[in-house]
C-alpha positions as a Markdown table, in Angstrom:
| # | Residue | x | y | z |
|---|---|---|---|---|
| 1 | Met | 66.2 | 82.9 | 55.9 |
| 2 | Arg | 68.2 | 85.7 | 54.4 |
| 3 | Ile | 68.8 | 87.8 | 57.6 |
| 4 | Lys | 70.2 | 84.5 | 59.2 |
| 5 | Tyr | 73.2 | 84.2 | 56.6 |
| 6 | Ile | 73.5 | 88.1 | 57.2 |
| 7 | Val | 74.1 | 87.4 | 60.6 |
| 8 | Leu | 76.0 | 84.8 | 60.2 |
| 9 | Leu | 78.4 | 86.6 | 57.8 |
| 10 | Ala | 78.7 | 89.7 | 59.9 |
| 11 | Leu | 79.6 | 87.3 | 63.0 |
| 12 | Ile | 82.2 | 85.8 | 61.0 |
| 13 | Ile | 83.9 | 88.9 | 60.1 |
| 14 | Leu | 83.4 | 90.0 | 63.3 |
| 15 | Ile | 85.3 | 86.9 | 64.8 |
| 16 | Ala | 87.7 | 87.2 | 62.2 |
| 17 | Ile | 88.8 | 90.9 | 63.2 |
| 18 | Ile | 89.1 | 89.9 | 67.0 |
| 19 | Gly | 90.7 | 86.9 | 65.6 |
| 20 | Phe | 93.1 | 89.2 | 63.6 |
| 21 | Arg | 94.0 | 91.7 | 66.5 |
| 22 | Thr | 94.9 | 89.2 | 69.1 |
| 23 | Ile | 96.8 | 87.3 | 66.6 |
| 24 | Ser | 98.8 | 90.9 | 65.8 |
| 25 | Phe | 99.2 | 91.4 | 69.7 |
| 26 | Phe | 100.8 | 87.9 | 70.0 |
| 27 | Thr | 103.4 | 88.4 | 67.5 |
| 28 | Glu | 104.0 | 91.9 | 67.6 |
| 29 | Gly | 104.3 | 91.8 | 71.6 |
| 30 | Arg | 105.1 | 95.6 | 73.1 |
| 31 | Ser | 105.4 | 97.1 | 69.8 |
| 32 | Tyr | 101.0 | 96.2 | 69.1 |
| 33 | Tyr | 100.7 | 99.2 | 71.6 |
| 34 | Phe | 103.2 | 101.9 | 69.7 |
| 35 | Lys | 101.0 | 101.2 | 66.7 |
| 36 | His | 97.7 | 102.4 | 68.2 |
| 37 | Thr | 98.6 | 105.0 | 70.3 |
| 38 | Asp | 99.0 | 108.7 | 69.6 |
| 39 | Ser | 102.3 | 110.1 | 69.5 |
| 40 | Thr | 103.8 | 112.1 | 72.5 |
| 41 | Asn | 106.7 | 114.5 | 72.2 |
| 42 | Leu | 109.6 | 113.1 | 74.2 |
| 43 | Ser | 112.4 | 114.7 | 72.7 |
| 44 | Asn | 113.4 | 116.0 | 76.0 |
| 45 | Glu | 113.5 | 113.1 | 77.9 |
| 46 | Ser | 116.6 | 112.2 | 79.9 |
| 47 | Phe | 117.4 | 110.5 | 83.6 |
| 48 | Gly | 120.3 | 112.4 | 85.1 |
| 49 | Lys | 121.0 | 114.5 | 81.7 |
| 50 | Ile | 121.8 | 110.7 | 80.1 |
| 51 | Arg | 119.9 | 110.6 | 77.2 |
| 52 | Leu | 118.8 | 107.8 | 74.8 |
| 53 | His | 121.2 | 106.7 | 72.0 |
| 54 | Gly | 123.9 | 108.4 | 74.2 |
| 55 | Asn | 127.0 | 105.7 | 75.1 |
| 56 | Ile | 128.5 | 104.6 | 78.3 |
| 57 | His | 132.0 | 105.2 | 76.7 |
| 58 | Asn | 131.8 | 108.5 | 76.1 |
| 59 | Ser | 133.9 | 110.7 | 78.2 |
| 60 | Ser | 131.1 | 112.9 | 79.9 |
| 61 | Phe | 129.2 | 109.8 | 80.6 |
| 62 | Val | 132.3 | 108.1 | 82.3 |
| 63 | Lys | 132.9 | 111.5 | 83.9 |
| 64 | His | 130.0 | 111.3 | 85.4 |
| 65 | Tyr | 129.1 | 107.5 | 86.7 |
| 66 | Gly | 132.2 | 106.4 | 86.3 |
| 67 | Thr | 132.6 | 102.4 | 86.3 |
| 68 | Pro | 129.4 | 100.3 | 86.5 |
| 69 | Leu | 128.5 | 98.6 | 90.0 |
| 70 | Ser | 127.5 | 95.3 | 88.2 |
| 71 | Arg | 126.5 | 93.7 | 84.8 |
| 72 | Glu | 123.9 | 91.5 | 84.0 |
| 73 | Asp | 124.3 | 88.8 | 81.1 |
| 74 | Asn | 122.1 | 88.8 | 78.2 |
| 75 | Asp | 122.3 | 88.1 | 74.8 |
| 76 | Leu | 121.0 | 91.0 | 73.2 |
| 77 | Tyr | 122.4 | 93.9 | 75.1 |
| 78 | Asp | 124.7 | 94.9 | 78.4 |
| 79 | Tyr | 122.7 | 95.8 | 81.0 |
| 80 | Tyr | 124.5 | 98.2 | 83.6 |
| 81 | His | 123.9 | 99.3 | 86.9 |
| 82 | Trp | 125.4 | 102.7 | 87.9 |
| 83 | Glu | 125.8 | 104.5 | 91.0 |
| 84 | Gly | 122.7 | 107.2 | 91.6 |
| 85 | Gly | 120.3 | 104.2 | 90.7 |
| 86 | Leu | 120.5 | 104.1 | 86.9 |
| 87 | Glu | 120.2 | 101.2 | 84.9 |
| 88 | Thr | 121.2 | 101.1 | 81.2 |
| 89 | Ala | 120.9 | 98.6 | 78.5 |
| 90 | Ser | 123.5 | 99.1 | 75.5 |
| 91 | Ile | 124.4 | 97.4 | 72.3 |
| 92 | Ile | 127.0 | 95.0 | 72.7 |
| 93 | Asn | 129.0 | 94.9 | 69.8 |
| 94 | Gly | 129.4 | 96.5 | 66.2 |
| 95 | Lys | 130.0 | 100.2 | 65.4 |
| 96 | Asp | 127.5 | 101.2 | 67.8 |
| 97 | Lys | 128.6 | 99.3 | 70.8 |
| 98 | Gly | 127.8 | 101.3 | 74.1 |
| 99 | Asp | 124.7 | 102.9 | 72.5 |
| 100 | Ile | 122.2 | 103.1 | 75.4 |
| 101 | Val | 118.9 | 101.5 | 74.2 |
| 102 | Arg | 117.2 | 101.6 | 77.7 |
| 103 | Leu | 117.5 | 103.5 | 80.8 |
| 104 | Ile | 115.5 | 102.4 | 83.6 |
| 105 | Ile | 115.4 | 103.8 | 87.1 |
| 106 | Gly | 113.3 | 102.2 | 90.2 |
| 107 | Glu | 113.2 | 101.2 | 93.3 |
| 108 | Val | 114.6 | 98.0 | 93.6 |
| 109 | Glu | 118.2 | 97.4 | 92.4 |
| 110 | Glu | 119.5 | 93.5 | 92.3 |
| 111 | Gly | 117.0 | 92.6 | 94.8 |
| 112 | Val | 118.1 | 95.8 | 97.3 |
| 113 | Lys | 115.6 | 98.5 | 97.9 |
| 114 | Thr | 117.6 | 101.9 | 96.6 |
| 115 | Lys | 117.2 | 105.5 | 96.9 |
| 116 | Thr | 117.5 | 107.6 | 93.7 |
| 117 | Ser | 117.0 | 111.2 | 92.8 |
| 118 | Leu | 116.9 | 110.6 | 89.3 |
| 119 | Lys | 113.3 | 112.0 | 87.4 |
| 120 | Thr | 112.0 | 112.4 | 84.2 |
| 121 | Ala | 112.2 | 115.7 | 82.3 |
| 122 | Lys | 108.9 | 116.2 | 83.3 |
| 123 | Gly | 109.6 | 115.7 | 86.9 |
| 124 | Ile | 108.1 | 111.9 | 87.6 |
| 125 | Val | 110.0 | 110.2 | 90.0 |
| 126 | Ile | 109.6 | 106.9 | 92.1 |
| 127 | Gly | 106.8 | 107.2 | 94.2 |
| 128 | Ser | 104.5 | 109.3 | 92.1 |
| 129 | Thr | 100.9 | 108.3 | 91.1 |
| 130 | Lys | 99.2 | 107.1 | 88.2 |
| 131 | Gln | 97.3 | 110.6 | 87.9 |
| 132 | Asp | 101.0 | 112.2 | 88.6 |
| 133 | Val | 101.8 | 110.9 | 85.1 |
| 134 | Ile | 98.8 | 111.3 | 83.0 |
| 135 | Ala | 98.7 | 115.1 | 84.3 |
| 136 | Ser | 102.1 | 115.6 | 83.1 |
| 137 | Tyr | 102.4 | 113.4 | 80.1 |
| 138 | Gly | 98.8 | 113.6 | 78.8 |
| 139 | Ser | 96.2 | 111.4 | 77.7 |
| 140 | Ser | 97.4 | 109.6 | 74.7 |
| 141 | Tyr | 99.2 | 106.6 | 76.7 |
| 142 | Tyr | 98.5 | 102.8 | 76.2 |
| 143 | Lys | 98.4 | 100.3 | 79.2 |
| 144 | Arg | 99.7 | 96.5 | 79.5 |
| 145 | Thr | 100.5 | 94.5 | 82.1 |
| 146 | Glu | 104.0 | 92.5 | 82.2 |
| 147 | Gln | 105.7 | 90.8 | 85.2 |
| 148 | Gly | 102.3 | 91.5 | 87.3 |
| 149 | Ala | 102.8 | 95.2 | 86.7 |
| 150 | Asp | 100.6 | 97.6 | 85.6 |
| 151 | Ile | 102.2 | 99.9 | 83.0 |
| 152 | Val | 101.4 | 103.0 | 81.7 |
| 153 | Gly | 103.1 | 104.2 | 78.5 |
| 154 | Tyr | 104.1 | 107.0 | 75.9 |
| 155 | Val | 105.5 | 106.6 | 72.7 |
| 156 | Asp | 107.1 | 109.2 | 70.4 |
| 157 | His | 106.9 | 108.0 | 67.0 |
| 158 | Lys | 109.1 | 110.5 | 65.0 |
| 159 | Leu | 112.3 | 109.5 | 67.9 |
| 160 | Arg | 110.9 | 105.7 | 67.9 |
| 161 | Ala | 111.0 | 105.9 | 71.8 |
| 162 | Thr | 108.9 | 104.8 | 74.7 |
| 163 | Ile | 108.7 | 105.7 | 78.1 |
| 164 | Glu | 106.8 | 103.3 | 80.4 |
| 165 | Phe | 106.1 | 103.7 | 84.2 |
| 166 | Trp | 105.6 | 100.4 | 85.8 |
| 167 | Leu | 103.0 | 101.1 | 88.8 |
| 168 | Ala | 103.3 | 98.8 | 92.2 |
| 169 | Glu | 100.0 | 97.5 | 93.7 |
| 170 | Asp | 99.2 | 100.7 | 95.4 |
| 171 | Gly | 99.2 | 102.5 | 92.4 |
| 172 | Lys | 102.7 | 104.6 | 92.6 |
| 173 | Val | 105.4 | 104.5 | 90.0 |
| 174 | Ala | 108.0 | 101.7 | 91.0 |
| 175 | Glu | 110.0 | 101.8 | 87.8 |
| 176 | Ile | 110.1 | 104.0 | 84.7 |
| 177 | Arg | 111.6 | 102.8 | 81.6 |
| 178 | Leu | 112.9 | 105.1 | 78.7 |
| 179 | Asp | 113.2 | 102.7 | 75.6 |
| 180 | Asp | 114.2 | 102.9 | 71.9 |
| 181 | Thr | 111.0 | 100.6 | 70.1 |
| 182 | Asn | 113.2 | 98.1 | 68.8 |
| 183 | Ile | 114.2 | 96.9 | 72.0 |
| 184 | Asp | 112.4 | 93.8 | 73.1 |
């Protein structure tokens, strides 16, 4: 009889732990993965010499990219599409207005297939394989799925930044996102 109670107690504890992790996943979203992944140094990351937390109003940015090709409406950030296949999300207002919190390069921009020469600091481009990504960035990554895409991501806890590689059905990189960890 005592063994039944011990087994029942162990089962209840196990269910509670699984339930807690599941609740944490749904309440924390993307950040759930960051907390459970070892840090990878992303301090050298940039796309086309544009870095996370740069500013779209900075003279060197304006000189290189000019004016945006288009803008997407969003309540939290201004999303802009730039010449050369770059997309940015920047802070809408306040003292940090224009600060870049997300950089994106991808093969489809507003439904149109694009060519881009942009790459990560470690040479990953649109069309690279998952194996290329892991060989370049290492084995301390997280996996998740969003919008039907498999995603391989790396987090830099010190910089509070992530880089995610969104994979197409053929397992090749279709989009790369460099994000501040606070962005949703």
